[in-house]
PDB file of C-alpha atoms in Angstrom:
ATOM      1  CA  MET A   1       0.062 -10.652 -27.492  1.00 70.00           C
ATOM      2  CA  SER A   2      -1.008 -11.232 -31.049  1.00 76.00           C
ATOM      3  CA  GLY A   3      -2.848  -8.509 -32.929  1.00 78.00           C
ATOM      4  CA  GLU A   4      -6.179 -10.200 -32.220  1.00 82.00           C
ATOM      5  CA  GLN A   5      -5.361 -10.533 -28.529  1.00 81.00           C
ATOM      6  CA  GLN A   6      -4.383  -6.860 -28.335  1.00 79.00           C
ATOM      7  CA  ALA A   7      -7.716  -5.897 -29.881  1.00 83.00           C
ATOM      8  CA  ALA A   8      -9.534  -8.109 -27.380  1.00 83.00           C
ATOM      9  CA  PHE A   9      -7.522  -6.606 -24.545  1.00 81.00           C
ATOM     10  CA  ARG A  10      -8.483  -3.086 -25.596  1.00 85.00           C
ATOM     11  CA  GLN A  11     -12.151  -3.963 -25.999  1.00 85.00           C
ATOM     12  CA  SER A  12     -12.254  -5.708 -22.608  1.00 84.00           C
ATOM     13  CA  LEU A  13     -10.677  -2.718 -20.897  1.00 85.00           C
ATOM     14  CA  ILE A  14     -13.105  -0.288 -22.504  1.00 87.00           C
ATOM     15  CA  GLY A  15     -15.946  -2.490 -21.296  1.00 85.00           C
ATOM     16  CA  GLU A  16     -14.590  -2.607 -17.742  1.00 85.00           C
ATOM     17  CA  LEU A  17     -13.864   1.109 -17.588  1.00 86.00           C
ATOM     18  CA  GLY A  18     -16.997   2.293 -19.352  1.00 84.00           C
ATOM     19  CA  GLY A  19     -14.912   4.133 -21.941  1.00 85.00           C
ATOM     20  CA  SER A  20     -11.342   4.789 -22.972  1.00 85.00           C
ATOM     21  CA  ARG A  21     -10.621   7.580 -20.463  1.00 88.00           C
ATOM     22  CA  VAL A  22     -10.372   7.414 -16.678  1.00 91.00           C
ATOM     23  CA  THR A  23     -10.389  10.554 -14.532  1.00 89.00           C
ATOM     24  CA  TYR A  24      -7.127  10.920 -12.555  1.00 91.00           C
ATOM     25  CA  GLY A  25      -6.228   7.481 -13.919  1.00 90.00           C
ATOM     26  CA  GLY A  26      -2.611   8.368 -14.546  1.00 89.00           C
ATOM     27  CA  VAL A  27      -1.625   8.931 -10.930  1.00 89.00           C
ATOM     28  CA  GLY A  28      -1.815   7.590  -7.403  1.00 90.00           C
ATOM     29  CA  VAL A  29      -4.284   4.983  -6.194  1.00 92.00           C
ATOM     30  CA  ILE A  30      -6.211   5.053  -9.487  1.00 93.00           C
ATOM     31  CA  ALA A  31      -3.109   4.127 -11.459  1.00 92.00           C
ATOM     32  CA  LEU A  32      -2.472   1.279  -9.007  1.00 91.00           C
ATOM     33  CA  ALA A  33      -6.027   0.028  -9.458  1.00 92.00           C
ATOM     34  CA  LEU A  34      -5.714   0.188 -13.247  1.00 91.00           C
ATOM     35  CA  SER A  35      -2.444  -1.729 -13.189  1.00 89.00           C
ATOM     36  CA  MET A  36      -4.164  -4.554 -11.293  1.00 88.00           C
ATOM     37  CA  LEU A  37      -7.027  -4.528 -13.797  1.00 90.00           C
ATOM     38  CA  PHE A  38      -4.628  -4.587 -16.772  1.00 87.00           C
ATOM     39  CA  ASP A  39      -2.932  -7.678 -15.355  1.00 85.00           C
ATOM     40  CA  GLN A  40      -6.261  -9.401 -14.789  1.00 84.00           C
ATOM     41  CA  VAL A  41      -7.574  -8.574 -18.266  1.00 86.00           C
ATOM     42  CA  ALA A  42      -4.315  -9.662 -19.917  1.00 85.00           C
ATOM     43  CA  GLN A  43      -4.452 -13.046 -18.206  1.00 84.00           C
ATOM     44  CA  HIS A  44      -8.081 -13.446 -19.254  1.00 83.00           C
ATOM     45  CA  VAL A  45      -7.350 -12.566 -22.882  1.00 84.00           C
ATOM     46  CA  ARG A  46      -4.421 -14.975 -23.079  1.00 79.00           C
ATOM     47  CA  VAL A  47      -6.598 -17.804 -21.784  1.00 80.00           C
ATOM     48  CA  GLN A  48      -9.562 -16.951 -24.008  1.00 75.00           C
ATOM     49  CA  GLY A  49      -7.486 -16.294 -27.127  1.00 64.00           C
ATOM     50  CA  SER A  50      -9.116 -13.705 -29.355  1.00 46.00           C
ATOM     51  CA  SER A  51     -12.610 -14.250 -27.894  1.00 48.00           C
ATOM     52  CA  THR A  52     -14.190 -11.114 -26.504  1.00 44.00           C
ATOM     53  CA  GLU A  53     -17.404 -12.729 -25.339  1.00 48.00           C
ATOM     54  CA  GLY A  54     -18.440 -12.473 -21.712  1.00 50.00           C
ATOM     55  CA  HIS A  55     -17.692  -9.853 -19.121  1.00 53.00           C
ATOM     56  CA  LEU A  56     -14.644  -9.939 -16.911  1.00 54.00           C
ATOM     57  CA  SER A  57     -15.517  -9.330 -13.286  1.00 51.00           C
ATOM     58  CA  THR A  58     -13.217  -7.089 -11.270  1.00 47.00           C
ATOM     59  CA  GLN A  59     -14.312  -9.170  -8.296  1.00 46.00           C
ATOM     60  CA  GLY A  60     -12.424 -12.172  -9.645  1.00 47.00           C
ATOM     61  CA  PRO A  61      -9.849 -14.277  -7.785  1.00 48.00           C
ATOM     62  CA  GLN A  62      -8.166 -12.377  -5.004  1.00 51.00           C
ATOM     63  CA  ALA A  63      -4.450 -11.653  -5.205  1.00 58.00           C
ATOM     64  CA  MET A  64      -2.511 -13.553  -2.555  1.00 66.00           C
ATOM     65  CA  MET A  65      -0.021 -10.740  -1.948  1.00 68.00           C
ATOM     66  CA  ILE A  66      -0.247  -6.997  -2.445  1.00 70.00           C
ATOM     67  CA  PHE A  67       2.589  -4.570  -1.648  1.00 71.00           C
ATOM     68  CA  GLY A  68       4.409  -7.451   0.019  1.00 70.00           C
ATOM     69  CA  ILE A  69       1.629  -8.237   2.510  1.00 76.00           C
ATOM     70  CA  SER A  70      -0.863 -11.075   2.437  1.00 75.00           C
ATOM     71  CA  THR A  71      -4.468 -10.370   1.506  1.00 73.00           C
ATOM     72  CA  SER A  72      -5.393 -12.704   4.362  1.00 76.00           C
ATOM     73  CA  SER A  73      -4.535  -9.823   6.687  1.00 86.00           C
ATOM     74  CA  ARG A  74      -7.215  -7.218   7.342  1.00 92.00           C
ATOM     75  CA  ILE A  75      -5.025  -4.398   6.002  1.00 93.00           C
ATOM     76  CA  GLY A  76      -4.246  -6.370   2.852  1.00 91.00           C
ATOM     77  CA  GLN A  77      -7.922  -7.216   2.370  1.00 91.00           C
ATOM     78  CA  LEU A  78      -8.982  -3.572   2.589  1.00 94.00           C
ATOM     79  CA  ILE A  79      -6.331  -2.378   0.117  1.00 93.00           C
ATOM     80  CA  ASN A  80      -7.078  -5.172  -2.328  1.00 91.00           C
ATOM     81  CA  SER A  81     -10.847  -4.677  -2.090  1.00 92.00           C
ATOM     82  CA  TYR A  82     -10.587  -0.927  -2.673  1.00 94.00           C
ATOM     83  CA  LEU A  83      -8.292  -1.239  -5.688  1.00 92.00           C
ATOM     84  CA  ARG A  84     -10.583  -3.803  -7.300  1.00 90.00           C
ATOM     85  CA  LEU A  85     -13.598  -1.528  -6.936  1.00 93.00           C
ATOM     86  CA  ILE A  86     -11.995   1.599  -8.385  1.00 93.00           C
ATOM     87  CA  PRO A  87     -11.790   0.904 -12.161  1.00 91.00           C
ATOM     88  CA  GLY A  88     -15.567   0.658 -12.421  1.00 89.00           C
ATOM     89  CA  ILE A  89     -16.345   3.866 -10.507  1.00 93.00           C
ATOM     90  CA  ALA A  90     -13.353   6.130 -11.150  1.00 91.00           C
ATOM     91  CA  ASN A  91     -15.267   8.288 -13.651  1.00 91.00           C
ATOM     92  CA  ASN A  92     -18.148   8.874 -11.235  1.00 92.00           C
ATOM     93  CA  GLN A  93     -16.735  11.523  -8.927  1.00 91.00           C
ATOM     94  CA  GLU A  94     -19.557  11.312  -6.370  1.00 94.00           C
ATOM     95  CA  THR A  95     -19.366   7.520  -6.030  1.00 95.00           C
ATOM     96  CA  MET A  96     -15.583   7.666  -6.093  1.00 94.00           C
ATOM     97  CA  ALA A  97     -15.539  10.195  -3.264  1.00 94.00           C
ATOM     98  CA  GLU A  98     -18.003   8.187  -1.165  1.00 96.00           C
ATOM     99  CA  THR A  99     -16.140   4.910  -1.682  1.00 96.00           C
ATOM    100  CA  THR A 100     -12.773   6.486  -0.931  1.00 96.00           C
ATOM    101  CA  GLU A 101     -14.140   8.106   2.221  1.00 96.00           C
ATOM    102  CA  LEU A 102     -15.467   4.725   3.392  1.00 97.00           C
ATOM    103  CA  TYR A 103     -12.170   2.920   2.857  1.00 97.00           C
ATOM    104  CA  ASP A 104     -10.279   5.837   4.384  1.00 97.00           C
ATOM    105  CA  SER A 105     -12.302   5.333   7.578  1.00 97.00           C
ATOM    106  CA  LEU A 106     -11.897   1.547   7.533  1.00 97.00           C
ATOM    107  CA  LEU A 107      -8.141   1.744   6.988  1.00 96.00           C
ATOM    108  CA  LYS A 108      -7.749   4.402   9.661  1.00 96.00           C
ATOM    109  CA  LEU A 109      -9.494   2.226  12.262  1.00 97.00           C
ATOM    110  CA  GLU A 110      -7.624  -0.915  11.251  1.00 96.00           C
ATOM    111  CA  LEU A 111      -4.241   0.815  11.287  1.00 96.00           C
ATOM    112  CA  LEU A 112      -4.951   2.287  14.724  1.00 96.00           C
ATOM    113  CA  ASP A 113      -5.923  -1.145  16.026  1.00 95.00           C
ATOM    114  CA  HIS A 114      -2.877  -2.740  14.399  1.00 95.00           C
ATOM    115  CA  TYR A 115      -0.640  -0.078  15.963  1.00 95.00           C
ATOM    116  CA  GLU A 116      -2.129  -0.665  19.421  1.00 95.00           C
ATOM    117  CA  ARG A 117      -1.625  -4.416  19.131  1.00 93.00           C
ATOM    118  CA  MET A 118       2.043  -3.922  18.287  1.00 93.00           C
ATOM    119  CA  ILE A 119       2.758  -1.315  20.958  1.00 91.00           C
ATOM    120  CA  ASN A 120       0.564  -2.407  23.868  1.00 89.00           C
ATOM    121  CA  LYS A 121      -0.319  -6.067  23.283  1.00 82.00           C
ATOM    122  CA  LYS A 122       3.108  -7.456  22.430  1.00 83.00           C
ATOM    123  CA  ARG A 123       2.175  -8.289  18.829  1.00 87.00           C
ATOM    124  CA  MET A 124       5.334  -6.766  17.381  1.00 91.00           C
ATOM    125  CA  SER A 125       7.019  -8.665  14.546  1.00 89.00           C
ATOM    126  CA  SER A 126       8.703  -8.045  11.200  1.00 86.00           C
ATOM    127  CA  VAL A 127       5.490  -9.053   9.430  1.00 88.00           C
ATOM    128  CA  SER A 128       3.338  -6.696  11.495  1.00 90.00           C
ATOM    129  CA  MET A 129       5.772  -3.833  10.811  1.00 89.00           C
ATOM    130  CA  GLN A 130       5.565  -4.499   7.076  1.00 87.00           C
ATOM    131  CA  GLN A 131       1.771  -4.582   7.182  1.00 91.00           C
ATOM    132  CA  TRP A 132       1.552  -1.290   9.074  1.00 93.00           C
ATOM    133  CA  LEU A 133       4.046   0.476   6.803  1.00 90.00           C
ATOM    134  CA  ALA A 134       2.295  -0.638   3.598  1.00 89.00           C
ATOM    135  CA  GLY A 135      -1.094   0.257   5.034  1.00 93.00           C
ATOM    136  CA  ALA A 136       0.007   3.673   6.288  1.00 94.00           C
ATOM    137  CA  ALA A 137       1.666   4.571   2.971  1.00 91.00           C
ATOM    138  CA  PHE A 138      -1.421   3.496   1.028  1.00 94.00           C
ATOM    139  CA  HIS A 139      -3.713   5.347   3.436  1.00 96.00           C
ATOM    140  CA  LEU A 140      -1.753   8.568   2.948  1.00 94.00           C
ATOM    141  CA  HIS A 141      -2.062   8.317  -0.841  1.00 93.00           C
ATOM    142  CA  LEU A 142      -5.741   7.567  -0.452  1.00 95.00           C
ATOM    143  CA  ARG A 143      -6.100  10.779   1.567  1.00 95.00           C
ATOM    144  CA  LEU A 144      -4.133  12.691  -1.075  1.00 94.00           C
ATOM    145  CA  HIS A 145      -6.605  11.499  -3.680  1.00 94.00           C
ATOM    146  CA  GLN A 146      -9.482  12.811  -1.599  1.00 95.00           C
ATOM    147  CA  VAL A 147      -7.801  16.217  -1.629  1.00 93.00           C
ATOM    148  CA  ARG A 148      -7.643  15.985  -5.436  1.00 92.00           C
ATOM    149  CA  LEU A 149     -11.354  15.204  -5.450  1.00 92.00           C
ATOM    150  CA  ASN A 150     -12.004  18.207  -3.180  1.00 92.00           C
ATOM    151  CA  SER A 151     -13.549  15.807  -0.649  1.00 93.00           C
ATOM    152  CA  VAL A 152     -11.311  16.791   2.261  1.00 94.00           C
ATOM    153  CA  PRO A 153      -9.197  19.857   3.034  1.00 94.00           C
ATOM    154  CA  LEU A 154      -5.463  19.900   2.412  1.00 91.00           C
ATOM    155  CA  GLY A 155      -4.828  20.039   6.154  1.00 92.00           C
ATOM    156  CA  SER A 156      -6.243  16.554   6.656  1.00 94.00           C
ATOM    157  CA  ALA A 157      -3.546  15.041   4.422  1.00 92.00           C
ATOM    158  CA  LYS A 158      -0.819  17.055   6.142  1.00 90.00           C
ATOM    159  CA  SER A 159      -1.975  16.025   9.610  1.00 92.00           C
ATOM    160  CA  LEU A 160      -2.188  12.360   8.552  1.00 94.00           C
ATOM    161  CA  ARG A 161       1.390  12.237   7.298  1.00 90.00           C
ATOM    162  CA  PHE A 162       2.600  13.901  10.500  1.00 90.00           C
ATOM    163  CA  SER A 163       0.657  11.374  12.568  1.00 93.00           C
ATOM    164  CA  TYR A 164       2.207   8.459  10.667  1.00 92.00           C
ATOM    165  CA  LYS A 165       5.687   9.960  10.943  1.00 89.00           C
ATOM    166  CA  THR A 166       5.280  10.161  14.733  1.00 91.00           C
ATOM    167  CA  GLY A 167       3.760   6.686  14.922  1.00 92.00           C
ATOM    168  CA  LEU A 168       6.583   5.165  12.892  1.00 90.00           C
ATOM    169  CA  ASN A 169       9.163   6.678  15.239  1.00 88.00           C
ATOM    170  CA  HIS A 170       7.511   4.870  18.162  1.00 90.00           C
ATOM    171  CA  LEU A 171       7.194   1.645  16.202  1.00 91.00           C
ATOM    172  CA  ILE A 172      10.869   1.646  15.239  1.00 88.00           C
ATOM    173  CA  GLN A 173      11.805   1.938  18.908  1.00 88.00           C
ATOM    174  CA  GLY A 174       9.473  -0.936  19.767  1.00 90.00           C
ATOM    175  CA  TYR A 175      10.753  -3.016  16.867  1.00 89.00           C
ATOM    176  CA  ALA A 176      14.363  -2.540  17.952  1.00 86.00           C
ATOM    177  CA  ALA A 177      13.430  -3.669  21.467  1.00 87.00           C
ATOM    178  CA  TYR A 178      11.623  -6.681  19.997  1.00 88.00           C
ATOM    179  CA  LEU A 179      14.723  -7.667  18.005  1.00 85.00           C
ATOM    180  CA  ARG A 180      16.987  -7.292  21.031  1.00 83.00           C
ATOM    181  CA  ARG A 181      14.714  -9.617  22.999  1.00 82.00           C
ATOM    182  CA  ASN A 182      14.340 -12.265  20.318  1.00 80.00           C
ATOM    183  CA  ILE A 183      17.582 -12.470  18.357  1.00 74.00           C
ATOM    184  CA  GLN A 184      20.709 -14.257  19.414  1.00 65.00           C
ATOM    185  CA  GLU A 185      23.861 -14.967  17.479  1.00 60.00           C
ATOM    186  CA  THR A 186      25.048 -18.575  17.236  1.00 62.00           C
ATOM    187  CA  ALA A 187      28.104 -20.125  15.687  1.00 59.00           C
ATOM    188  CA  ALA A 188      27.661 -21.429  12.141  1.00 60.00           C
ATOM    189  CA  PRO A 189      29.713 -24.270  10.578  1.00 62.00           C
ATOM    190  CA  GLY A 190      31.980 -21.754   8.882  1.00 59.00           C
ATOM    191  CA  PRO A 191      33.880 -18.510   9.413  1.00 58.00           C
ATOM    192  CA  HIS A 192      30.640 -16.499   9.666  1.00 56.00           C
ATOM    193  CA  HIS A 193      27.828 -16.316  12.159  1.00 53.00           C
ATOM    194  CA  THR A 194      24.094 -16.556  11.599  1.00 53.00           C
ATOM    195  CA  ALA A 195      21.241 -14.848  13.382  1.00 52.00           C
ATOM    196  CA  ILE A 196      18.309 -16.963  14.511  1.00 51.00           C
ATOM    197  CA  MET A 197      15.107 -16.117  16.302  1.00 51.00           C
ATOM    198  CA  GLN A 198      14.877 -17.600  19.804  1.00 50.00           C
ATOM    199  CA  PRO A 199      12.132 -17.290  22.447  1.00 48.00           C
ATOM    200  CA  VAL A 200      14.776 -16.908  25.172  1.00 43.00           C
ATOM    201  CA  VAL A 201      17.660 -14.523  24.616  1.00 74.00           C
ATOM    202  CA  GLN A 202      21.159 -15.524  25.810  1.00 46.00           C
ATOM    203  CA  LYS A 203      23.069 -12.777  23.983  1.00 49.00           C
ATOM    204  CA  LYS A 204      21.919  -9.342  22.821  1.00 52.00           C
ATOM    205  CA  PRO A 205      24.076  -8.356  19.833  1.00 63.00           C
ATOM    206  CA  GLN A 206      23.222  -4.681  19.341  1.00 73.00           C
ATOM    207  CA  ALA A 207      25.294  -4.519  16.159  1.00 77.00           C
ATOM    208  CA  LEU A 208      23.216  -7.315  14.660  1.00 77.00           C
ATOM    209  CA  VAL A 209      19.958  -5.572  15.599  1.00 77.00           C
ATOM    210  CA  THR A 210      21.190  -2.354  13.998  1.00 78.00           C
ATOM    211  CA  ARG A 211      22.199  -4.226  10.859  1.00 78.00           C
ATOM    212  CA  ILE A 212      18.752  -5.828  10.533  1.00 77.00           C
ATOM    213  CA  ILE A 213      16.979  -2.491  10.968  1.00 75.00           C
ATOM    214  CA  ASN A 214      19.277  -0.813   8.446  1.00 74.00           C
ATOM    215  CA  ALA A 215      18.709  -3.630   5.948  1.00 74.00           C
ATOM    216  CA  GLN A 216      14.977  -2.882   6.043  1.00 73.00           C
ATOM    217  CA  ASP A 217      15.695   0.781   5.278  1.00 71.00           C
ATOM    218  CA  LEU A 218      13.303   2.017   7.937  1.00 72.00           C
ATOM    219  CA  GLU A 219      14.851   5.481   7.789  1.00 69.00           C
ATOM    220  CA  ARG A 220      13.752   5.891   4.174  1.00 72.00           C
ATOM    221  CA  ASN A 221      10.288   4.677   5.161  1.00 72.00           C
ATOM    222  CA  ARG A 222      10.237   7.367   7.827  1.00 73.00           C
ATOM    223  CA  ASN A 223      11.209   9.970   5.235  1.00 75.00           C
ATOM    224  CA  PHE A 224       8.251   8.905   3.091  1.00 77.00           C
ATOM    225  CA  PHE A 225       5.980  10.616   5.600  1.00 80.00           C
ATOM    226  CA  ILE A 226       7.980  13.860   5.714  1.00 74.00           C
ATOM    227  CA  TYR A 227       8.203  14.946   2.090  1.00 73.00           C
ATOM    228  CA  ARG A 228       9.621  18.350   1.509  1.00 77.00           C
ATOM    229  CA  GLU A 229       6.726  20.753   1.067  1.00 78.00           C
ATOM    230  CA  LYS A 230       7.470  21.167  -2.647  1.00 81.00           C
ATOM    231  CA  ALA A 231       7.354  17.398  -3.234  1.00 80.00           C
ATOM    232  CA  PHE A 232       4.152  17.106  -1.228  1.00 82.00           C
ATOM    233  CA  GLN A 233       2.485  19.838  -3.260  1.00 83.00           C
ATOM    234  CA  ASN A 234       3.591  18.131  -6.476  1.00 84.00           C
ATOM    235  CA  LEU A 235       1.823  14.948  -5.359  1.00 83.00           C
ATOM    236  CA  LEU A 236      -1.358  16.903  -4.731  1.00 83.00           C
ATOM    237  CA  ARG A 237      -1.221  18.602  -8.121  1.00 84.00           C
ATOM    238  CA  GLN A 238      -1.071  15.306 -10.004  1.00 85.00           C
ATOM    239  CA  ARG A 239      -4.360  15.140 -11.896  1.00 86.00           C
ATOM    240  CA  GLU A 240      -3.501  13.394 -15.171  1.00 90.00           C
ATOM    241  CA  ASP A 241      -6.272  11.334 -16.747  1.00 90.00           C
ATOM    242  CA  PHE A 242      -5.649   7.914 -18.256  1.00 91.00           C
ATOM    243  CA  GLU A 243      -6.518   7.526 -21.926  1.00 88.00           C
ATOM    244  CA  LEU A 244      -6.480   4.173 -23.683  1.00 83.00           C
ATOM    245  CA  ARG A 245      -4.934   4.799 -27.077  1.00 78.00           C
ATOM    246  CA  SER A 246      -5.274   2.671 -30.180  1.00 68.00           C
ATOM    247  CA  ASN A 247      -1.538   1.894 -30.377  1.00 60.00           C
TER     248      ASN A 247
END
């Protein structure tokens, strides 16, 4: 940006945030929300040049993808909606706590429903796995932020991560079964083979299923929910504010 655009960017951010400091704005879900706002403000400033007239709405055009999942999905919508609300209320601890509690409840219900559809209603797919994983990870960090706000006890965050660890174990088993049912290996016009999705399985290449699961690094995703206690406590202790500096 030019010097004028940088000045406009700073002024727009201060207007959106109600000041140059944001409580807990340097960590977790607040930092994610601010990063989305920065991107939105930067695009606005580039289009408007050095003009600082008007007020940029944080309820502007919706992002099409967030954390690799579409905002057309219910989980994606909830995450996107929450992050867009946060910059304007982050410095009001009471409103922040109430809003976070609301979205915690909404995400919890949606993730439970999503889990049931995958396990019991044959809605398993790579896309549904990605949506659940992104939603569960975000939900855990949302719960961690409530602990920082002293809205919920520490035990609620610990029990949530254990619940998601157990749930992911079941989902991985179901996902592997889904792949075995729906993947077959066919000859390609070369020395290698390709995997294609078929409604009727003629071959069940276990090695190929294992390779697909490993490529998605589901084991590391599982580990995300079982931090060592020291790492978990470090996450909880993160309380850095964000301060918009002049340079």
